[in-house]
C-alpha positions in Angstrom: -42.2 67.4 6.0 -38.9 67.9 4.3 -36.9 66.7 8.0 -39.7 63.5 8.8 -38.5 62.8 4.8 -34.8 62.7 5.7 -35.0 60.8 8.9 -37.3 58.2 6.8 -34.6 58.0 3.9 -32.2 57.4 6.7 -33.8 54.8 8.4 -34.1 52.6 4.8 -30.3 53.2 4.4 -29.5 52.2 8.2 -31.8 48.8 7.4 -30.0 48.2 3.7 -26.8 48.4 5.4 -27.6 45.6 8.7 -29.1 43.9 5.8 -25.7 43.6 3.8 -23.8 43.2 6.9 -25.7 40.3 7.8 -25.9 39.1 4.3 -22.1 39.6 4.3 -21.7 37.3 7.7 -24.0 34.4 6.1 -21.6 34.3 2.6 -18.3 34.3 4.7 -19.8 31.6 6.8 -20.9 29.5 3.9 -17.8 29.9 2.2 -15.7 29.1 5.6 -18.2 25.9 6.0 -16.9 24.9 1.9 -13.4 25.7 2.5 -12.8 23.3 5.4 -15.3 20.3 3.7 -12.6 20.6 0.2 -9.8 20.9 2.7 -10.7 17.4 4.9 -11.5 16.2 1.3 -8.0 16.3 0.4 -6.9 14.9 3.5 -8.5 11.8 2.4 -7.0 11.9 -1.5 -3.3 11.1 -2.5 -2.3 10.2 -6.1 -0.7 7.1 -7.3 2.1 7.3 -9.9 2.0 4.2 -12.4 3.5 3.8 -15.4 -0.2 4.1 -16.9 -0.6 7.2 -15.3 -1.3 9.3 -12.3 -4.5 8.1 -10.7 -6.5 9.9 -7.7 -6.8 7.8 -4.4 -9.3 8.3 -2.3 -10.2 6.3 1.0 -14.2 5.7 1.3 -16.4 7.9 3.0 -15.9 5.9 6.8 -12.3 6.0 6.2 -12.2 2.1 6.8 -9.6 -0.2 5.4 -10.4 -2.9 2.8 -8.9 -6.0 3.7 -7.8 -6.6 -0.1 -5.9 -3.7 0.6 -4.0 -5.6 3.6 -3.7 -8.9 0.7 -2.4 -7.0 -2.4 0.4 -5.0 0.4 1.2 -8.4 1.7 1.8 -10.0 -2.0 3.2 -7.3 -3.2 6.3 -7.4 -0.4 6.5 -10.9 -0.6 6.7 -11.0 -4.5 9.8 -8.2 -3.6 11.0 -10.6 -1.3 11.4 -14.1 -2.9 11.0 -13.3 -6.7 14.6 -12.6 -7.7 17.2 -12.7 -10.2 20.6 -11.6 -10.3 19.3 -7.9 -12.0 16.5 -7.7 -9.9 17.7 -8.7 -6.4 18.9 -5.4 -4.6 16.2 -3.6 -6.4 13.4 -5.3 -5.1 15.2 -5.9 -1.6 15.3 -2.0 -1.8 11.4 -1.3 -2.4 10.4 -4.5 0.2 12.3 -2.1 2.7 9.5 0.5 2.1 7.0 -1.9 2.9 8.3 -2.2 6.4 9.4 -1.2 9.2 13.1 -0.3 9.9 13.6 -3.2 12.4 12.2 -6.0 10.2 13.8 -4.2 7.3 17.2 -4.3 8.6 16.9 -8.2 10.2 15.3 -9.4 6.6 18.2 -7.7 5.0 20.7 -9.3 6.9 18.6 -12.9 6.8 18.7 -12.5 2.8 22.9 -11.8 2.9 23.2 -14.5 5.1 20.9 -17.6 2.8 23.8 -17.6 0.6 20.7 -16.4 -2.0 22.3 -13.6 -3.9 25.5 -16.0 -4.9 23.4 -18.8 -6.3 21.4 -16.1 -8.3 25.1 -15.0 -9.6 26.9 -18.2 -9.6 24.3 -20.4 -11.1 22.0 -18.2 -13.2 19.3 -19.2 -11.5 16.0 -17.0 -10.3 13.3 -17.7 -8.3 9.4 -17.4 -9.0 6.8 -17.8 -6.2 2.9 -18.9 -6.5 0.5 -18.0 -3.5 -1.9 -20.6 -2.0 -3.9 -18.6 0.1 -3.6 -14.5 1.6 -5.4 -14.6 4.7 -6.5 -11.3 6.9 -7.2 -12.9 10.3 -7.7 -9.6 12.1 -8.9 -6.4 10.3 -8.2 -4.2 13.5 -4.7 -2.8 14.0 -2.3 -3.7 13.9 -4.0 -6.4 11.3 -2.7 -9.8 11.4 -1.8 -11.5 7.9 -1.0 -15.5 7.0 0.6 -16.4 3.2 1.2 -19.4 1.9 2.9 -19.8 -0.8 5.5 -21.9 -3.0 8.6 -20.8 -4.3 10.6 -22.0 -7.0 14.3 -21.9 -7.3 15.2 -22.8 -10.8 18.7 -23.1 -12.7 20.4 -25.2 -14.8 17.4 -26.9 -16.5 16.0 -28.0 -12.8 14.0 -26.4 -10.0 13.3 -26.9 -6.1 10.5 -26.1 -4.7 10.8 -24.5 -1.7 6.8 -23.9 0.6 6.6 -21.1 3.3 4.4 -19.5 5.7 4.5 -16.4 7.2 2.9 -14.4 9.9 2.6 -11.3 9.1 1.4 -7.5 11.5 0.7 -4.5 9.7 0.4 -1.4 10.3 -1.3 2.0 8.9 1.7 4.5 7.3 1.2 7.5 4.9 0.6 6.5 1.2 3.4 7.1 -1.4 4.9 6.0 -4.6 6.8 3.4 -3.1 4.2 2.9 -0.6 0.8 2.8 -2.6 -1.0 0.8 -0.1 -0.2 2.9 2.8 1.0 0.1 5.0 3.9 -0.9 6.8 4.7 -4.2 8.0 6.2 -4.4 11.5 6.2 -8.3 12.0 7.5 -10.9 10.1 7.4 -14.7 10.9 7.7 -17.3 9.2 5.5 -20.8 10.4 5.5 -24.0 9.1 4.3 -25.0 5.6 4.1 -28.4 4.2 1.6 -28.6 0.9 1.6 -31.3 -1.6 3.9 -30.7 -4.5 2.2 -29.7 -7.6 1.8 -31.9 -10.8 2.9 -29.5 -12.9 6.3 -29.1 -11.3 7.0 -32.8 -10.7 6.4 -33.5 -14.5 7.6 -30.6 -16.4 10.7 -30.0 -14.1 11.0 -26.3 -16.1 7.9 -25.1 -17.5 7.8 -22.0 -15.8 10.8 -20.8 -17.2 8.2 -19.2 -19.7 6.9 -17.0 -16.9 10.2 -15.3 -15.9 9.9 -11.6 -15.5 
């Protein structure tokens, strides 16, 4: 009796253990299954530095691109572009460079030294502020196509010129960063013809935007 008792005691322990083991296999697969979901979660998150803060970005669940997102990268490199003052020039020439690509970079650099832009902001005072008619995404597949329209004012010495462009504009998906929030990069730049009517506002009140400087 005392031997059929020890074999039985033995067989629960041999079934505990197999138990545990599998028990053991089922925990280290959940936690396996976790750690790569948090892991391609953060592959999808970056943070934005602002002056407001630090926010989290995160893309949406299909990973698909907005097309405001295209608008507001577009805008902001133009702003960099052709909103200028004699202080603010080579900074904002500097982060539009981030915005694209090192070809377009270099050849808008050396278009911007060559306008003649950077003395009249130094000889004559003046700056420039710019007002967009439209921000169109034409083709939301990449590389995504952009059109801008938009007017730019030149103003010094008590009087302005208004100065329209267009540009064609192919973007490209980059890596997010500070100086980068959008995560784009532009890798065409063209400009096309532009000719709107003159606003009211201008014509009469030669410098009322001066109010608006930044």
């Amino acid at each position: 009796m005392e031997t059929v008792d020890f074999f039985k005691t033995l067989n629960k322990f041999k079934a505990m253990a197999i138990v545990c083991i599998f028990l053991s296999w089922v925990l280290t697969l959940i936690f396996m299954v976790l750690f790569i979901l948090e892991k391609n979660g953060k592959a999808d998150m970056t943070y934005i530095a602002t002056d407001a803060g630090t926010f989290l970005v995160k893309r949406n669940e299909l990973a698909v691109r907005q097309a405001w997102e295209v608008k507001n990268h577009t805008k902001l490199i133009l702003e960099h572009l052709f909103e200028n003052d004699i202080y603010t020039y080579n900074p904002n020439l500097e982060a539009a460079l981030h915005l694209m690509d090192n070809d377009i970079g270099m050849k808008t650099r050396d278009l911007l030294t060559k306008s003649g832009l950077y003395d009249l902001l130094r000889k004559e005072n003046a700056y420039t502020k710019i007002y967009f008619d439209s921000v169109l995404v034409t083709e939301m597949v990449q590389p995504y196509q952009v059109r801008a329209y938009f007017k730019q004012t030149v103003m010094w010495r008590g009087m302005n010129q208004l100065v329209p462009y267009g540009v064609l504009l192919s973007v490209s998906e980059d890596s997010r960063s500070e100086q980068n929030p959008f995560g784009l990069l532009v890798n065409k730049f063209d400009l096309i013809k532009y000719e709107p009517a003159i606003s009211e506002k201008i014509k009469l009140v030669p410098d009322s935007l001066k109010g608006e400087r930044r």
